[in-house]
PDB file of C-alpha atoms in Angstrom:
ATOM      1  CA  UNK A   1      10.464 -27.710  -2.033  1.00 92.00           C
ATOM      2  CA  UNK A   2      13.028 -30.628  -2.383  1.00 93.00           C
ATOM      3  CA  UNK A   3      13.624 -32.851   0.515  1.00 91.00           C
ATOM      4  CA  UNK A   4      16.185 -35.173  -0.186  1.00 91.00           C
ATOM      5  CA  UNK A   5      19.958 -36.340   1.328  1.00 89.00           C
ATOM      6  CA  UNK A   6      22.951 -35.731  -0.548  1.00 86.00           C
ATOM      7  CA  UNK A   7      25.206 -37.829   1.899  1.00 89.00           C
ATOM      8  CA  UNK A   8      22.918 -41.307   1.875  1.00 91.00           C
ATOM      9  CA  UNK A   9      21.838 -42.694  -1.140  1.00 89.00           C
ATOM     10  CA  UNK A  10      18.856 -44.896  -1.609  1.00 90.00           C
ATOM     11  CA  UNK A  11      20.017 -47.982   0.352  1.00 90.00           C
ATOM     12  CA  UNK A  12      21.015 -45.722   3.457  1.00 92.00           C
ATOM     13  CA  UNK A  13      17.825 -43.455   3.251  1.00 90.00           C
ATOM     14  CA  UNK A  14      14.693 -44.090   1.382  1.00 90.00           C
ATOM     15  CA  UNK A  15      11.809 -41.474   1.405  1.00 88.00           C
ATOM     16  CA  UNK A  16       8.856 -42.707   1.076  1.00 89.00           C
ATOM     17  CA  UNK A  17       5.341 -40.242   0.186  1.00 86.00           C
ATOM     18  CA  UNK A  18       2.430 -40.782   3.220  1.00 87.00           C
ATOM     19  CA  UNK A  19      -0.074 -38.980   0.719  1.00 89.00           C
ATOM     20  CA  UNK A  20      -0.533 -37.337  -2.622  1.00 89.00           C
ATOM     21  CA  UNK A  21      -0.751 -34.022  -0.853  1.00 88.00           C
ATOM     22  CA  UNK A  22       0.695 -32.276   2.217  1.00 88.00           C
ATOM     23  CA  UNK A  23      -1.265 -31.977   5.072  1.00 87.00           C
ATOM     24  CA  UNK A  24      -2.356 -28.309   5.913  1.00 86.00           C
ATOM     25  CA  UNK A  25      -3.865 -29.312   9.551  1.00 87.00           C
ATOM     26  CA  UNK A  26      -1.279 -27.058  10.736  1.00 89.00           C
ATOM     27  CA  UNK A  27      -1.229 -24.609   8.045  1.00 89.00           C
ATOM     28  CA  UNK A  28      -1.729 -20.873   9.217  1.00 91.00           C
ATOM     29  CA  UNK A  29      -3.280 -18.893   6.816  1.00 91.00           C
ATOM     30  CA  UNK A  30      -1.875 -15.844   5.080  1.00 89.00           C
ATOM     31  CA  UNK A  31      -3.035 -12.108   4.431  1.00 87.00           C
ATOM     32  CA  UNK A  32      -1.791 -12.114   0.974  1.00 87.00           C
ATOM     33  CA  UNK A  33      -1.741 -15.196  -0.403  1.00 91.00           C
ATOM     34  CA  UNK A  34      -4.128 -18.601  -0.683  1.00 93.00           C
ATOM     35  CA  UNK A  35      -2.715 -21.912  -0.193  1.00 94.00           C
ATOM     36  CA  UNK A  36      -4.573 -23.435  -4.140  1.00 94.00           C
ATOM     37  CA  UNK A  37      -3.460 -27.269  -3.639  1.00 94.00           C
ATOM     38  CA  UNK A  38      -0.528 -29.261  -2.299  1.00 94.00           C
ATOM     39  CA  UNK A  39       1.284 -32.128  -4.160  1.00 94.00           C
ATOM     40  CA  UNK A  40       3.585 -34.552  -2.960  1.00 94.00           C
ATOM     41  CA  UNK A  41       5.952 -36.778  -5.856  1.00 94.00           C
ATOM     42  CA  UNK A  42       8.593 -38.972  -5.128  1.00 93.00           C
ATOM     43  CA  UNK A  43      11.753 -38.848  -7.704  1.00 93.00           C
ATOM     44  CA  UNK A  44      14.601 -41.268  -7.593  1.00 92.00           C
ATOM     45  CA  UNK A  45      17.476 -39.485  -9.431  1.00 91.00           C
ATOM     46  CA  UNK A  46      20.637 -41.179 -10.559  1.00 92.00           C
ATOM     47  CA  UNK A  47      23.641 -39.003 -10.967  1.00 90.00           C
ATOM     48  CA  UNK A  48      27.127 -40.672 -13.122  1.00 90.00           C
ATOM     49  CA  UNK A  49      29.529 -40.754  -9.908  1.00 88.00           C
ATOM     50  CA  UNK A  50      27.476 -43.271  -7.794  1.00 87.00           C
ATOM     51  CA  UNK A  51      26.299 -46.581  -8.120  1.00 90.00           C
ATOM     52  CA  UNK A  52      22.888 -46.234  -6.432  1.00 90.00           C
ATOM     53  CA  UNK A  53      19.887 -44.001  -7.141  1.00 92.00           C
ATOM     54  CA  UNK A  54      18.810 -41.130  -4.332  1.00 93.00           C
ATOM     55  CA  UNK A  55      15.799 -40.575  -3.286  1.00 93.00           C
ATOM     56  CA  UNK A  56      13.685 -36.763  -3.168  1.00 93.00           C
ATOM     57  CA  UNK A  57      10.795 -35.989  -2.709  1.00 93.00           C
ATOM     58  CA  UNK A  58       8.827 -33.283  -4.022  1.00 95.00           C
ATOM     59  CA  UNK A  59       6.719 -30.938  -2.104  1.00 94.00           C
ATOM     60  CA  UNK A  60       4.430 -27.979  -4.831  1.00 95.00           C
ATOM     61  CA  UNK A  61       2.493 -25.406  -3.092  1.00 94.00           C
ATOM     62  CA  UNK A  62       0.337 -23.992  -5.381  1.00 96.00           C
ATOM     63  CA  UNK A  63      -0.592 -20.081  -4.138  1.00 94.00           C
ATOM     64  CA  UNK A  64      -2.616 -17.607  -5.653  1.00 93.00           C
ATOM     65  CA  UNK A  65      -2.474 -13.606  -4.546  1.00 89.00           C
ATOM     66  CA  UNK A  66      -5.221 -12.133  -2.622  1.00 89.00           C
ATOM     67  CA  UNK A  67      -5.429  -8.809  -4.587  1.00 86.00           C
ATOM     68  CA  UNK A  68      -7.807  -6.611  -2.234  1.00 87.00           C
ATOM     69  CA  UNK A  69      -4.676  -4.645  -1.184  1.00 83.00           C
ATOM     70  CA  UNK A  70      -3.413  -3.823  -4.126  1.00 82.00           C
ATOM     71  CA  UNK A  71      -6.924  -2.691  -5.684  1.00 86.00           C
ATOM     72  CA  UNK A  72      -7.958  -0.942  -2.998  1.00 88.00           C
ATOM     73  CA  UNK A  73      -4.601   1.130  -2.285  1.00 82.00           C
ATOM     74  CA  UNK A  74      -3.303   1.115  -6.155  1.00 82.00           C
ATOM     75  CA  UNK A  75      -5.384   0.087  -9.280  1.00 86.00           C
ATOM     76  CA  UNK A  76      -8.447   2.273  -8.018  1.00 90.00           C
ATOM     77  CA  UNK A  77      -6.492   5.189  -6.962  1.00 87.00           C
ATOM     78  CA  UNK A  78      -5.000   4.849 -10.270  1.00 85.00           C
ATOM     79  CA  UNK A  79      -7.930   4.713 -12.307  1.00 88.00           C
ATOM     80  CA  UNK A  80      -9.452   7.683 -10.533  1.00 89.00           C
ATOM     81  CA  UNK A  81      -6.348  10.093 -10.832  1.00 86.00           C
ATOM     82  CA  UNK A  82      -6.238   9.166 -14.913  1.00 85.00           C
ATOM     83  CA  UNK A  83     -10.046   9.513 -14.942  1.00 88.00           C
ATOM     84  CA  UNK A  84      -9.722  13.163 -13.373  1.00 85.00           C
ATOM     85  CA  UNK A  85      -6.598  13.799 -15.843  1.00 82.00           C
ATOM     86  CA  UNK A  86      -8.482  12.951 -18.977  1.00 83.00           C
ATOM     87  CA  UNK A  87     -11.477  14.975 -17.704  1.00 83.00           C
ATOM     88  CA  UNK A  88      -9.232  17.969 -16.902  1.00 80.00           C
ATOM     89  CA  UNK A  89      -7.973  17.847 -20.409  1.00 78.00           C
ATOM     90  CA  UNK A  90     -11.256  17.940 -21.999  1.00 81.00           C
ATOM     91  CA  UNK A  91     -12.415  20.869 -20.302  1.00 79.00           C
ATOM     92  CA  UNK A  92     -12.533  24.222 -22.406  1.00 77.00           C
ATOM     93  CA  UNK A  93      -9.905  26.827 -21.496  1.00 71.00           C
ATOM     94  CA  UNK A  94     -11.037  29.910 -22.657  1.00 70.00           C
ATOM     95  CA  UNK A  95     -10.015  32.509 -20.082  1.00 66.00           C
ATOM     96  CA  UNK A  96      -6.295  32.780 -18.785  1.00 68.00           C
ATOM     97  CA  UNK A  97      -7.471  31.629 -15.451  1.00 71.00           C
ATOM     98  CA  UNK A  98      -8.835  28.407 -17.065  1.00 76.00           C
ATOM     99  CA  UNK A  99      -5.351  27.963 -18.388  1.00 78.00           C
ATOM    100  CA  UNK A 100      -3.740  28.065 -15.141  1.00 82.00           C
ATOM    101  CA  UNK A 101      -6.299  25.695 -13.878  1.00 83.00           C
ATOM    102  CA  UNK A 102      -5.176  23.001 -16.591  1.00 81.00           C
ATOM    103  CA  UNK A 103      -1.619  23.065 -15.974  1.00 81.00           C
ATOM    104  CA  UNK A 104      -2.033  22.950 -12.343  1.00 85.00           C
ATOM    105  CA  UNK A 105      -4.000  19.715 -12.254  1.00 83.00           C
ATOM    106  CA  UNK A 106      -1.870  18.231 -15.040  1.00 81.00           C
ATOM    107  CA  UNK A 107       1.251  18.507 -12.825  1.00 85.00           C
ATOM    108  CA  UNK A 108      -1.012  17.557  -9.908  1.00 87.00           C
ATOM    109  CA  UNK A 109      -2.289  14.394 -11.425  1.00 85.00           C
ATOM    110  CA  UNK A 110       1.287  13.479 -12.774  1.00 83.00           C
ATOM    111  CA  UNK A 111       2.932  14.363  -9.300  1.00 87.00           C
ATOM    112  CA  UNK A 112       0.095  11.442  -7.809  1.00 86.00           C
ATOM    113  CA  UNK A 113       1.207   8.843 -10.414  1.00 82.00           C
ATOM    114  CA  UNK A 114       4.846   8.775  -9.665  1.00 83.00           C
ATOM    115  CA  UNK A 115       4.238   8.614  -5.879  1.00 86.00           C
ATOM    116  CA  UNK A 116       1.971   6.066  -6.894  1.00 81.00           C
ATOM    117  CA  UNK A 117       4.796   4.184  -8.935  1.00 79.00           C
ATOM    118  CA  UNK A 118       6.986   4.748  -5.781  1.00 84.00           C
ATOM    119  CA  UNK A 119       4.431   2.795  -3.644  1.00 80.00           C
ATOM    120  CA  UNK A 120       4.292   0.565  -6.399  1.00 77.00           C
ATOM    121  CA  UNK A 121       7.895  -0.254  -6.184  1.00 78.00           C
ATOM    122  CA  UNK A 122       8.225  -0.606  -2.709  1.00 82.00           C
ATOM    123  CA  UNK A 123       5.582  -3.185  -2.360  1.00 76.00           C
ATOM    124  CA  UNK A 124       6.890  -5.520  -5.380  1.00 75.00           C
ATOM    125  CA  UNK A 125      10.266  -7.524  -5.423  1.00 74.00           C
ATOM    126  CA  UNK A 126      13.691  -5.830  -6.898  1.00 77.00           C
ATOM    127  CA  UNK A 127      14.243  -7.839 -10.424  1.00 75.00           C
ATOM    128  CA  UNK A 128      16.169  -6.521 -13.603  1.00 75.00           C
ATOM    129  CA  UNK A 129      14.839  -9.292 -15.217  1.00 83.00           C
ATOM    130  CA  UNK A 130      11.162  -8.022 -15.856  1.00 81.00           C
ATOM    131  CA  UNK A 131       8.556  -5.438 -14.787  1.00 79.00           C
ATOM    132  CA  UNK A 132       5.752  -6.264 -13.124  1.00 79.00           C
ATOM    133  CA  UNK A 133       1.796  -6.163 -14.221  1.00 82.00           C
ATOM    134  CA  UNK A 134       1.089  -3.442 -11.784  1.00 79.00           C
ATOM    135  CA  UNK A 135       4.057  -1.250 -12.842  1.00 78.00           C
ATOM    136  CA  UNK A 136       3.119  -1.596 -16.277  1.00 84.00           C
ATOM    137  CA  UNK A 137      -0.109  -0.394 -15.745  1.00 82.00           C
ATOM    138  CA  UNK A 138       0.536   2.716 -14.010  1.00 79.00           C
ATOM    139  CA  UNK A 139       2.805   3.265 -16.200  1.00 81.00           C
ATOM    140  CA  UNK A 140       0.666   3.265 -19.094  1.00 84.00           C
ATOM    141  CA  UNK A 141      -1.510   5.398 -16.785  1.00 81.00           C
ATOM    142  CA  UNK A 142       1.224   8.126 -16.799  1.00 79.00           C
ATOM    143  CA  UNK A 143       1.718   7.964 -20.688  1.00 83.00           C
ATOM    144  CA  UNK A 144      -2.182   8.916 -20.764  1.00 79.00           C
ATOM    145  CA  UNK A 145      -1.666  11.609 -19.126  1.00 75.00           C
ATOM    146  CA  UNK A 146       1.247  13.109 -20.385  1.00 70.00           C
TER     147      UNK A 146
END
């Protein structure tokens, strides 16, 4: 985060930094996420239309995922499904009912890992710009199995 003003410039407003780090005495903490470290750095930027500097200040939270949630409710699930998959197809087939058998859990297990990559893609942000780790992996999932 930036704080900063746009209408004063230094000599009408000058932040100054009370620490290296932001104080967390208030901080609340989170389900998904953990708060790493906090910095604190104070910028003075000087732009071509105006004669004095400005002053910003710069706030990093550093966070890190908790990723119980998604092991417990994706990656395992996941792993299990493929595990029965590659099982299934490893199993001998020798009488028509066998056969049947095969298919039927094939479709089954493939069935799982796309409402699996629907829960996958509810939970993560919409972005064009790139796929997340999760989504690759279940996809990679479903090309075992097919």
């Amino acid at each position: 985060m930036t704080f900063s003003s746009w209408t004063y410039d230094q000599k009408g407003i000058d932040y100054f930094q009370y620490s290296d780090t932001v104080g967390t005495s208030n901080y609340l903490e989170n389900e998904g996420w953990y708060l790493m470290k906090t910095t604190v750095k104070r910028v003075e930027v000087k732009y071509s239309c105006c004669p004095n500097a400005y002053t910003l200040l710069k706030l990093t939270l550093y966070l890190r995922r908790k990723p119980l949630f998604y092991m417990v409710n994706l990656i395992i699930p996941t792993s299990i499904i493929t595990l029965i998959a590659i099982v299934g197809f490893f199993t001998t087939s020798s009488a028509s009912g066998m056969r049947e058998e095969k298919v039927s859990l094939g479709i089954t297990t493939l069935l799982s890992m796309s409402i699996l990559m629907l829960m996958v893609s509810d939970e993560m942000p919409t972005t064009s710009t790139f796929i997340p780790l999760i989504g690759w992996f279940i996809l990679g999932m479903i090309i075992i199995i097919r």
